[in-house]
XYZ file of C-alpha atoms in Angstrom:
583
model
C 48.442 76.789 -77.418
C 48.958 74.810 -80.390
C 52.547 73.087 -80.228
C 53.233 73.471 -84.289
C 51.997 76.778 -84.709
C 53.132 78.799 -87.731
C 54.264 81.870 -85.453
C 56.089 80.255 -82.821
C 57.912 78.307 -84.993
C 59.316 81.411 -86.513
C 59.835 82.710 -82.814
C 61.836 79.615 -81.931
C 63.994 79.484 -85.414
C 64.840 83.286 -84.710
C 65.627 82.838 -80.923
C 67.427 79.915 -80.831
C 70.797 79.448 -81.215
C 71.986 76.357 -82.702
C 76.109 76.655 -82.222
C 75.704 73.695 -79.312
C 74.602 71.704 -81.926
C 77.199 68.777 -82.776
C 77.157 66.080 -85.958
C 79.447 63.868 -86.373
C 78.693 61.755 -89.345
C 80.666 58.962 -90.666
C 80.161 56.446 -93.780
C 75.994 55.722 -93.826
C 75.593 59.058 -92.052
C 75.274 58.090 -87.944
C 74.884 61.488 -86.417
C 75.279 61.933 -82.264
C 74.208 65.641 -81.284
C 74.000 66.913 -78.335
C 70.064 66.452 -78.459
C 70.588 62.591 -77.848
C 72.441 63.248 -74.361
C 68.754 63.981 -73.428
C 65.811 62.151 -72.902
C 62.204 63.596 -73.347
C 58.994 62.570 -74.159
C 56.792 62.696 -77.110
C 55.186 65.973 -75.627
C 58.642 67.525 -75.351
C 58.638 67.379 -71.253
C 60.220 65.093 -68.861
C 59.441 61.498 -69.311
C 59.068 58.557 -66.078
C 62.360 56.575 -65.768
C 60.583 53.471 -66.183
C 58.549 54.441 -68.968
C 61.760 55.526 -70.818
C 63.176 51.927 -69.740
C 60.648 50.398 -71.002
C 61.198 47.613 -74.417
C 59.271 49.044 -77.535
C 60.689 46.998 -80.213
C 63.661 44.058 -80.287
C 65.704 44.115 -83.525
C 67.411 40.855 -84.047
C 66.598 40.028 -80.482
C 68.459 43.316 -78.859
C 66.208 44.865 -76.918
C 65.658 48.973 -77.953
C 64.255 51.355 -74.973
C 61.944 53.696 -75.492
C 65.028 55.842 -74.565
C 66.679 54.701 -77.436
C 64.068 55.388 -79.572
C 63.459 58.752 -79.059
C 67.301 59.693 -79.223
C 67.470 58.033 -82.500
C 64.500 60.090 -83.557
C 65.992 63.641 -82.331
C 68.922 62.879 -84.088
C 67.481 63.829 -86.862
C 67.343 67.367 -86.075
C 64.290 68.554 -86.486
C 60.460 68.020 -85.202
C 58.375 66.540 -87.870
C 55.129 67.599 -87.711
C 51.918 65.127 -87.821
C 50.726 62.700 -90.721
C 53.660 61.845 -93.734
C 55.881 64.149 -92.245
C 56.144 62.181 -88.652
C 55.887 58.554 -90.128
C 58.826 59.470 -92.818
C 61.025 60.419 -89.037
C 60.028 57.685 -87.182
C 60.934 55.529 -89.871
C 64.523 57.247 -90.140
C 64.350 56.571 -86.498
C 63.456 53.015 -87.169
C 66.062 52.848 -89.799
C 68.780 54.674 -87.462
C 68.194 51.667 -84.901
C 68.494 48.574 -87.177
C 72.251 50.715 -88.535
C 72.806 50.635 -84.665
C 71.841 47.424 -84.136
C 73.501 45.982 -87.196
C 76.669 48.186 -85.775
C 76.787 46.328 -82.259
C 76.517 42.726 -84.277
C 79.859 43.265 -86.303
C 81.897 44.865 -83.223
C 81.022 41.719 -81.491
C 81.723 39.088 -84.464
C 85.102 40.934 -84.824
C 85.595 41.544 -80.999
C 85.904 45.492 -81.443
C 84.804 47.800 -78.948
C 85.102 51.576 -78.377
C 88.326 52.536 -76.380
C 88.596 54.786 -73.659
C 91.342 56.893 -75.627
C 88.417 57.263 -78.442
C 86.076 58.360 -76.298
C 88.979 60.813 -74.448
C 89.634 62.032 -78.031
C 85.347 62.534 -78.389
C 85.061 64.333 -75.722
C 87.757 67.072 -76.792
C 85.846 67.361 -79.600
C 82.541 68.375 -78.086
C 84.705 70.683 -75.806
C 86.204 72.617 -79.187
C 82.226 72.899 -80.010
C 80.888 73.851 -77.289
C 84.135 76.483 -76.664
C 84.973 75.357 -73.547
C 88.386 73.903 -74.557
C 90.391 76.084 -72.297
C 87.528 75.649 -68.582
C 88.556 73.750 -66.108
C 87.784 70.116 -65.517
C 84.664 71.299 -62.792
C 83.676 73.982 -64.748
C 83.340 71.844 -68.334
C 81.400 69.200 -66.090
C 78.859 72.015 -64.494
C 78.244 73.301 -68.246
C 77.740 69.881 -69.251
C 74.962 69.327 -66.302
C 73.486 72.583 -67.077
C 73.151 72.653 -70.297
C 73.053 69.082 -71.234
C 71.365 67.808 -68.306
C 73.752 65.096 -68.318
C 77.182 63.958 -66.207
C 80.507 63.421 -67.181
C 79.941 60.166 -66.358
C 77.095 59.639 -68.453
C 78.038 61.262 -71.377
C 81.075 58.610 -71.112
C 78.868 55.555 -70.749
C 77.149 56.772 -74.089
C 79.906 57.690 -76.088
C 81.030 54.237 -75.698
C 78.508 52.703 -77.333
C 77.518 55.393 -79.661
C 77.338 54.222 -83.274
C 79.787 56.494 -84.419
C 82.697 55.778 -82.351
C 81.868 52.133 -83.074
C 81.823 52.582 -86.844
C 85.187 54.327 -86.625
C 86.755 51.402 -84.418
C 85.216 49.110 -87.024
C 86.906 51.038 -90.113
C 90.148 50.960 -87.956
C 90.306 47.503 -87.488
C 89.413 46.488 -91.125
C 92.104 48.963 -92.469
C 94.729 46.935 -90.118
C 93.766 44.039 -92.299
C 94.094 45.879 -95.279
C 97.294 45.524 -97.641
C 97.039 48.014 -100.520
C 99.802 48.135 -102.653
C 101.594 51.527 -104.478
C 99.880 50.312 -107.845
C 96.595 49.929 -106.440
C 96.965 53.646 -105.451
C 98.278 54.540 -108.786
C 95.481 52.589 -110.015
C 92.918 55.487 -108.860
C 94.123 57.948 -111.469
C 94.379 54.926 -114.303
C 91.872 55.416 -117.692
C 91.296 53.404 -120.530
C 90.214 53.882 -123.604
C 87.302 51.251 -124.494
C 85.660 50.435 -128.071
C 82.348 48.822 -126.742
C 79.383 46.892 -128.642
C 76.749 46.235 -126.509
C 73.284 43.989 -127.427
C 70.249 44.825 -125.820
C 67.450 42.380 -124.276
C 64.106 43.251 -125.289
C 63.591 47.143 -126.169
C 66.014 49.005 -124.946
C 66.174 52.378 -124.833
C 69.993 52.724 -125.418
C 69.375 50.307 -129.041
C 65.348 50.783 -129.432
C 64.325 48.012 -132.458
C 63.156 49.278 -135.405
C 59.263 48.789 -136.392
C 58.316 45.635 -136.777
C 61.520 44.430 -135.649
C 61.093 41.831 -133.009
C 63.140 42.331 -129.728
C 66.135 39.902 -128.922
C 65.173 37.284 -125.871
C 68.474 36.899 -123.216
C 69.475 33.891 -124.918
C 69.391 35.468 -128.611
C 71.453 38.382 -127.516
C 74.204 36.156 -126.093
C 74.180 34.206 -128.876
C 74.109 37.529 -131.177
C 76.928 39.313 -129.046
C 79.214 36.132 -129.170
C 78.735 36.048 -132.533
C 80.000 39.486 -132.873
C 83.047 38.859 -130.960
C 84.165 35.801 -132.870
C 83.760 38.250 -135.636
C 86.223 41.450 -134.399
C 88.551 38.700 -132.787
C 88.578 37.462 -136.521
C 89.442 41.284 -137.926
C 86.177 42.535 -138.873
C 85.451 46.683 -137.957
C 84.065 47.010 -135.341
C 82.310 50.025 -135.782
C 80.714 48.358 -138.701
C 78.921 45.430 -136.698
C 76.723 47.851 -135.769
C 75.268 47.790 -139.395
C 74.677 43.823 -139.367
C 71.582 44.795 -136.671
C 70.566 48.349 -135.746
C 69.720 47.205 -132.311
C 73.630 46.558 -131.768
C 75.425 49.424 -129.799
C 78.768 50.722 -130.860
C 80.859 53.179 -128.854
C 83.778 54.173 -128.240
C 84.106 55.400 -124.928
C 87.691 57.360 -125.050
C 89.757 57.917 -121.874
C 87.578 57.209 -118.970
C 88.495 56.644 -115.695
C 88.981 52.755 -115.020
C 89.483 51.735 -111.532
C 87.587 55.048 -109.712
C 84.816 57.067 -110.577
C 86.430 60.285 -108.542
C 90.467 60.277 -109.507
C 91.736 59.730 -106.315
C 88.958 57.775 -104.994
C 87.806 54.243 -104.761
C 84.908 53.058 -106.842
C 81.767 53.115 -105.034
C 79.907 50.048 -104.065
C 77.680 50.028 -106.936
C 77.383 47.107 -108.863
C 77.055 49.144 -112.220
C 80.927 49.468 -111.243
C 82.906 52.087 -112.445
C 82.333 52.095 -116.180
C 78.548 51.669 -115.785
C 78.056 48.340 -117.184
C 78.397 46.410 -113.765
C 81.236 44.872 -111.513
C 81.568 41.734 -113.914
C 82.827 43.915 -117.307
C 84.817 46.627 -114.963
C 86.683 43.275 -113.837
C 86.833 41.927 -116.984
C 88.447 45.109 -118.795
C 90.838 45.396 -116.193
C 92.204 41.875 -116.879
C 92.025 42.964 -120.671
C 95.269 44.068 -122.247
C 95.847 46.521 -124.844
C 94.442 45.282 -128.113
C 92.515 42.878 -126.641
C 89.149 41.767 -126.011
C 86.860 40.866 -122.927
C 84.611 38.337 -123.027
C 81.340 38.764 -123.295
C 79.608 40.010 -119.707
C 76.121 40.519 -119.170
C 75.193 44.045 -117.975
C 74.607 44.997 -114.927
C 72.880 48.246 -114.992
C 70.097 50.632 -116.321
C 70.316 48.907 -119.908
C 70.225 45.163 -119.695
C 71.780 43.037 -122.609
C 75.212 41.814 -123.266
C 78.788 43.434 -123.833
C 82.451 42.714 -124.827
C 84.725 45.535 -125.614
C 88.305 46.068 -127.108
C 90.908 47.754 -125.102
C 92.429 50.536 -127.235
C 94.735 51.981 -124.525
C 95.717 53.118 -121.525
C 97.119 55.550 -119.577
C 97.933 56.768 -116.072
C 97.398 60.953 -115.320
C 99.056 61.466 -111.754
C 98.310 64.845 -109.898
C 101.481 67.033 -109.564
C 101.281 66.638 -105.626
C 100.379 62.476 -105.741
C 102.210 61.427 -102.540
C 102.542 57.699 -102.491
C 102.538 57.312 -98.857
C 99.354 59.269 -98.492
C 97.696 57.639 -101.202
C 98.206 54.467 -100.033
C 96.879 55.375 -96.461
C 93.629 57.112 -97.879
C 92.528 53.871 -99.887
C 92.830 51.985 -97.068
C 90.564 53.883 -95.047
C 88.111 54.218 -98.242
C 88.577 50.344 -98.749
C 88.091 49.782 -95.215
C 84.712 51.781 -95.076
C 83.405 50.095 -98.307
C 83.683 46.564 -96.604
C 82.368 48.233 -93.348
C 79.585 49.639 -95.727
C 79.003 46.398 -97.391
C 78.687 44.040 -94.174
C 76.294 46.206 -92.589
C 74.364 46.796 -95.718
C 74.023 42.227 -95.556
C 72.973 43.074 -91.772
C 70.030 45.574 -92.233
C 69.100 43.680 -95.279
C 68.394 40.320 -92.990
C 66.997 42.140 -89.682
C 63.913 40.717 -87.989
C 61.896 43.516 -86.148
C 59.889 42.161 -83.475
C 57.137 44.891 -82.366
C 57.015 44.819 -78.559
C 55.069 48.437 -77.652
C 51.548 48.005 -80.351
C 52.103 51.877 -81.203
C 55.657 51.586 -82.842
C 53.853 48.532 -85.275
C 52.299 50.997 -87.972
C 55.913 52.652 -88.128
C 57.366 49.682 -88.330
C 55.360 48.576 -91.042
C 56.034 51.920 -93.122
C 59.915 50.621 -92.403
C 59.599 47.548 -93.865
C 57.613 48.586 -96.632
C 59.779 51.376 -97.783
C 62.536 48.587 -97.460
C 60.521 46.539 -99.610
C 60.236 49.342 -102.337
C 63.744 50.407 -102.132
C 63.962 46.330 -103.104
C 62.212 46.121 -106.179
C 63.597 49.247 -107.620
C 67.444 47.781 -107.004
C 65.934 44.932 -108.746
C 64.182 47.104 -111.653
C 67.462 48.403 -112.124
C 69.243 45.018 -112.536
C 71.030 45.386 -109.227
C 71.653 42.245 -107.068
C 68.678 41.727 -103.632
C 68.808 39.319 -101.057
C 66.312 37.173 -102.275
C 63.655 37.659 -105.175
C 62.216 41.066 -105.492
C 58.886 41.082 -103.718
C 55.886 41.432 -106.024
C 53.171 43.747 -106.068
C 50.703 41.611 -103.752
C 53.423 41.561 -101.475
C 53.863 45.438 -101.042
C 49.947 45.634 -101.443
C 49.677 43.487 -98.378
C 52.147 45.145 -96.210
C 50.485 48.752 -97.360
C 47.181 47.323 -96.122
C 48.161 46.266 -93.298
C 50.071 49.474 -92.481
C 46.735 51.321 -92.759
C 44.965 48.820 -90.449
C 47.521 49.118 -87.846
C 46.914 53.150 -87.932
C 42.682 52.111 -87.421
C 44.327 50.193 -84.406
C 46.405 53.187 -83.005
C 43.793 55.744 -83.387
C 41.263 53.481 -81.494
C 43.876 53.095 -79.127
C 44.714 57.008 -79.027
C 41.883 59.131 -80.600
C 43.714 62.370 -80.059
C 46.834 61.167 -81.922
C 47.258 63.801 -84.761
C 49.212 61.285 -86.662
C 47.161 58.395 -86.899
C 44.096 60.095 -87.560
C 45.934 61.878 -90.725
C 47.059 58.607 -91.809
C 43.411 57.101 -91.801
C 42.674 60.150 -93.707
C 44.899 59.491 -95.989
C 43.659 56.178 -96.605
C 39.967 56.753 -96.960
C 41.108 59.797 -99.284
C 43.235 57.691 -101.616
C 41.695 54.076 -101.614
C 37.971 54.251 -100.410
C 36.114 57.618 -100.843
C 36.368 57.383 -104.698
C 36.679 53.414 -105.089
C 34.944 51.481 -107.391
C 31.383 50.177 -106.112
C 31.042 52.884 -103.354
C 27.482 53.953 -103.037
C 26.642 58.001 -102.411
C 25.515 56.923 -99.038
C 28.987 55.651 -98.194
C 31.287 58.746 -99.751
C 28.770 60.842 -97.789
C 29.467 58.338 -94.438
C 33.405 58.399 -95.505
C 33.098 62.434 -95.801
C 31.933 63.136 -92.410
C 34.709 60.820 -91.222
C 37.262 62.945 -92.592
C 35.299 65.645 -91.023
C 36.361 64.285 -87.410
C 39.674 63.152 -88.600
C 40.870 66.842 -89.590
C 39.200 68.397 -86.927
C 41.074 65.392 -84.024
C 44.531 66.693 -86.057
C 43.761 70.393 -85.881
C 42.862 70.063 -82.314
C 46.711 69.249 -81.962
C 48.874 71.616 -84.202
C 47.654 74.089 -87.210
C 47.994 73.413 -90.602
C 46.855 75.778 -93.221
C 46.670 73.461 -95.980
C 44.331 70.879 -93.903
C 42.257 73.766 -92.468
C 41.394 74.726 -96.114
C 40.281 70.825 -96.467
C 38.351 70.987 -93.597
C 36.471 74.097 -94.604
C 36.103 73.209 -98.147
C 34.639 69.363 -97.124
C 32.053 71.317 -94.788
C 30.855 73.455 -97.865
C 30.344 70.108 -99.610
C 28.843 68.505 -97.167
C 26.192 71.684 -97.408
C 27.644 72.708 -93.921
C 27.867 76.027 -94.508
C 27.791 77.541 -90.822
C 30.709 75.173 -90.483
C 32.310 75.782 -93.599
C 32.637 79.690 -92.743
C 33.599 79.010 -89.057
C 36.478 77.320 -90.978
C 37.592 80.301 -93.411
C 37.224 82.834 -90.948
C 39.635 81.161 -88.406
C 42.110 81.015 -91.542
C 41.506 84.748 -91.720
C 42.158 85.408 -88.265
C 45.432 83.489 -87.954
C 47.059 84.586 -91.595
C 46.094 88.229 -89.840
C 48.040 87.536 -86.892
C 50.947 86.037 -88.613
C 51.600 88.473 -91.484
C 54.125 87.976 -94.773
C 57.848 89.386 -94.115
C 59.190 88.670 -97.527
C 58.333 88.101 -101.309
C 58.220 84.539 -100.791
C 55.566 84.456 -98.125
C 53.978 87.684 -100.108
C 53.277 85.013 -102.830
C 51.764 82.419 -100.597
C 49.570 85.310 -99.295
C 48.124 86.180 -102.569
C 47.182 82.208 -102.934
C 45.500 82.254 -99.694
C 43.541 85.578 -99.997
C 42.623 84.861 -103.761
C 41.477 81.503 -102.097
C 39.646 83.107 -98.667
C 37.746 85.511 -101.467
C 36.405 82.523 -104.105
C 35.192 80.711 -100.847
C 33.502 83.301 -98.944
C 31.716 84.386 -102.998
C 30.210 80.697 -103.129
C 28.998 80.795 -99.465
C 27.399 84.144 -100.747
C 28.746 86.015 -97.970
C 29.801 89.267 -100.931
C 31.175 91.324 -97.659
C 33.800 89.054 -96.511
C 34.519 88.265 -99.929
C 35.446 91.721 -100.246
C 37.566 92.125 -97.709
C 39.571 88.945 -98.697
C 40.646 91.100 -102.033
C 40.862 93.995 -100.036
C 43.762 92.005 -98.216
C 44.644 90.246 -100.991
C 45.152 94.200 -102.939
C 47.858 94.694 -99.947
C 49.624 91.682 -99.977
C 50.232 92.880 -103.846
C 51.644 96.006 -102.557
C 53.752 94.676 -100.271
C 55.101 91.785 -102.546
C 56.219 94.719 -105.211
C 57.994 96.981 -102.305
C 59.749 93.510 -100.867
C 60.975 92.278 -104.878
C 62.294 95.726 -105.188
C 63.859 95.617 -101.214
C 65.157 91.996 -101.671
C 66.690 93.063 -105.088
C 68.708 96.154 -103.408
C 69.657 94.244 -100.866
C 70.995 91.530 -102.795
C 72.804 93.854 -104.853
C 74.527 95.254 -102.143
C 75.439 91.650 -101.130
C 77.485 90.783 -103.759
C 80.682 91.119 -103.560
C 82.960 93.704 -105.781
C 84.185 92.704 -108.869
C 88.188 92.246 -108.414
C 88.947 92.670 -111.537
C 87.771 94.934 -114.778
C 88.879 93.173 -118.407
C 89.625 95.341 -120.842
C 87.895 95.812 -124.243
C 88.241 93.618 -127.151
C 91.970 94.185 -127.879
C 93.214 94.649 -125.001
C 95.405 92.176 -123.064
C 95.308 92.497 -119.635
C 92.949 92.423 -116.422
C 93.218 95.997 -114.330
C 92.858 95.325 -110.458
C 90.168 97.276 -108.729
C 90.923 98.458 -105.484
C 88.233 100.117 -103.196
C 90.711 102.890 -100.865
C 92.606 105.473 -102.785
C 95.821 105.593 -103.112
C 98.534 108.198 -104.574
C 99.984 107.920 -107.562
C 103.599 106.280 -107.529
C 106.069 108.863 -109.625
């Protein structure tokens, strides 16, 4: 039976019924479902105790279970299925564990832990979800063993170290040490009206130079935009500097929230700050009065150069139901998850990953260089890193040795779908077409691919990578192969038809597809009945556009309301029952 075929997927997805399922996400998005009260193998069956006990990886010296690592990989929902699609999970597994981790290390700095009232108030959560809010005590621990194959006990013992309920006890304590004032609340609804002139380094695409015009080094746009300032501070129009250098910026912003980018709400932890220029000018302006200039800031941003603006006014714009009390409670929760947000963010930054189980290392090394990437763009984009942005020899290196440590798995495991896609993938993108490869060794890198697809079709079905496999065996002059390859494609889009327009389409691809491949193998007969398929599929994919379109139709809910013609000044109710007419 092949575990990630097409057709029981769609049995499962239409069977199943998901209303057990529980999130509970918080801040950086820590989910606990009820999946993670369970612990199962790889295969999706029971696991050994002690294999589940075992230590695959130590993150800042905590140890992580294998447990622990398959919990934090259900929690994403989902089962990825081999190759790109497995790696990208493990890594949010990977990524889920060093949050955890990073979690545990600021409840103990700040001596926080989980209380048995939070995990009392948990629990009557998952009761409300799983509608057993009015059982008894016995019967809402039997359901739990049941269904969850877990105790009362247990599911205690986990909630009480589960990310979540730690974040939250986090975010309480930091709002305890929060004072927020009535005008910092008032604050979130505050805008200002700005009259900016920004100076660009090098050739920016906010103030591209001109032809021939050279662009302005760092130090020659400070010196240009201090220049500038001396020269409004001294009266001069500031809409005109713009004409002493067309690479000078001049806007004026109008009213534009100043303290929060969502009235209401604090400003994120961006540093292009609220008015998009960086933390340094949004503190700046707000230390501005009316009629007054900052100083010139560099930009932290998209754009980098240098800015100074004048402050042309200001005003405050208070919603009808602003209740101070309320407002001043909400910022200090948002306040209290931004420095939650921001200490962790330092923590998972600085982790050290030590590999303990040899099959977690190629996963870890997609981790750390996706953290890597997600590194040099911050740094692209002018925001602050911890530490210098790594260069491209660095992620070059790490990439390498990611595909190495996949050779190593697969030796390890030759039946792992995963690492023999990933391999794949490797020979495909850096060595089958490289420069200096002889015939001989694309022909010796084809028929490795060969036994690379067929090792990841032995373990789940794939359309697309069937279609590679069959197509690389008609290359290879493999035709016997090659038409094994389409006809099994046949035989399993025939046993899992279309059932709607969008499949329909996908159809016609694959038949057009089946058709041109069985033509070059000169096999005219199965060609044939490709477009004799294919000629169906069309028929079907008109009778399910004109279905979908009814039913969609019939979907949409009835206009309330008829306006009347041009000249008319009112809006005449519609009402679906009859009723008599009123004398």
């Amino acid at each position: 039976m092949k575990i990630f075929s097409l057709t029981n997927f769609r049995r499962l997805t239409k069977n199943t019924n998901w209303c057990c399922a529980l999130f509970f996400a918080i801040l950086l998005g820590f989910g606990f479902a009820w999946n993670q009260l369970v612990g199962v193998g790889r295969g999706g069956g029971p696991t050994a105790t002690n294999s589940l006990d075992r230590t695959v990886l130590k993150i800042d010296g905590i140890p992580v279970s294998q447990l622990e690592y398959e919990r934090a990989a259900q929690a994403l929902g989902q089962t990825a299925a081999p190759g790109p699609p497995f790696v990208q999970a493990q890594v949010a597994a990977i990524a889920q564990l060093v949050q955890n981790t990073a979690l545990q290390e600021l409840a103990k700095k700040y001596h926080v832990q989980v209380t048995s009232t939070d995990v009392d108030r948990y629990i009557d959560q998952l009761r409300v979800q799983a509608g057993q809010q009015k059982a008894s005590d016995s019967a809402w621990e039997n359901f739990l063993e049941q269904n969850m194959g877990t105790t009362l006990a247990d599911l205690r013992r986990q909630l009480a170290k589960s990310p979540q309920l730690l974040a939250q006890a986090l975010i309480n304590y930091f709002k305890r040490h929060q004072h927020i004032t009535l005008q910092d609340a008032q604050n979130q609804y505050a805008q200002v009206n700005l009259l900016t002139v920004f100076v660009p380094i090098g050739n920016s695409p906010l103030s591209p130079a001109k032809p021939g015009q050279k662009p302005l080094t760092d130090a020659e746009a400070q010196k240009l935009a201090n220049e500038l300032l001396a020269k409004a501070k001294a009266g001069a129009d500031q809409k005109a500097l713009a004409k002493t250098d067309p690479r000078v910026r001049v806007v004026q912003t109008g009213f534009r929230s100043e303290y929060s980018q969502v009235p209401g709400m604090m400003g994120d932890n961006s540093p292009f700050g609220v008015l998009g220029y960086g933390k340094d000018f949004d503190a700046a302006v707000h230390a501005t009065p009316v009629n007054g200039f900052t100083p010139v800031i560099k930009t932290n941003g998209l754009f980098s150069g240098y800015i100074f603006a004048k402050v042309l006014a200001r005003k405050t714009v208070l919603p009808k139901n602003f209740n101070a009390s309320q407002a001043v409670a909400d910022l200090q929760t948002q306040k209290a998850q931004q420095e939650l947000q921001t200490e962790l963010l330092q923590l998972i930054n600085n982790a050290k990953i030590q590999v303990v189980d040899p099959d977690k290392q190629p996963y870890v090394d997609a981790y750390l260089l996706q953290q890597l990437q997600q590194k040099q763009l911050m740094a692209q984009l002018g925001q602050p890193t911890s530490g210098p942005a790594p260069t491209k020899a660095e992620l070059d290196a790490l990439q390498q040795k990611e595909n190495a440590d996949f050779e190593a798995l697969l030796k390890r495991n030759p039946n792992d779908p995963t690492a023999a896609l990933m391999v794949a993938q490797d020979i495909e993108q850096n060595k089958l077409y490289a420069k200096g490869v002889t015939p001989a060794q694309q022909q010796a890198y084809r028929q490795q691919l060969i036994q690379l697809y067929q090792t990841a079709l032995n373990n789940y079905e794939d359309r697309d990578l069937r279609f590679k496999l069959a197509d690389l065996y008609a290359a290879q002059k493999d035709f016997t192969d090659a038409r094994k390859q389409y006809e099994l494609i046949a035989k399993y889009l025939a046993e899992d038809p279309p059932y709607n327009s969008t499949t329909d389409q996908q159809y016609i691809g694959y038949y057009q597809r089946l058709a041109n491949a069985f033509s070059a193998l000169g096999l005219p007969e199965e060609a044939k009945k490709m477009q004799q398929q294919l000629a169906q599929i069309q028929q079907q994919l008109a009778r399910d556009t004109v279905k979908e379109a009814a039913a969609n139709k019939s979907a949409s809910p009835l206009q309330s309301s008829v306006t009347l013609p041009p000249g008319g000044k009112a809006s005449v109710p519609l009402s679906t029952k009859s009723e008599a007419s009123k004398p």
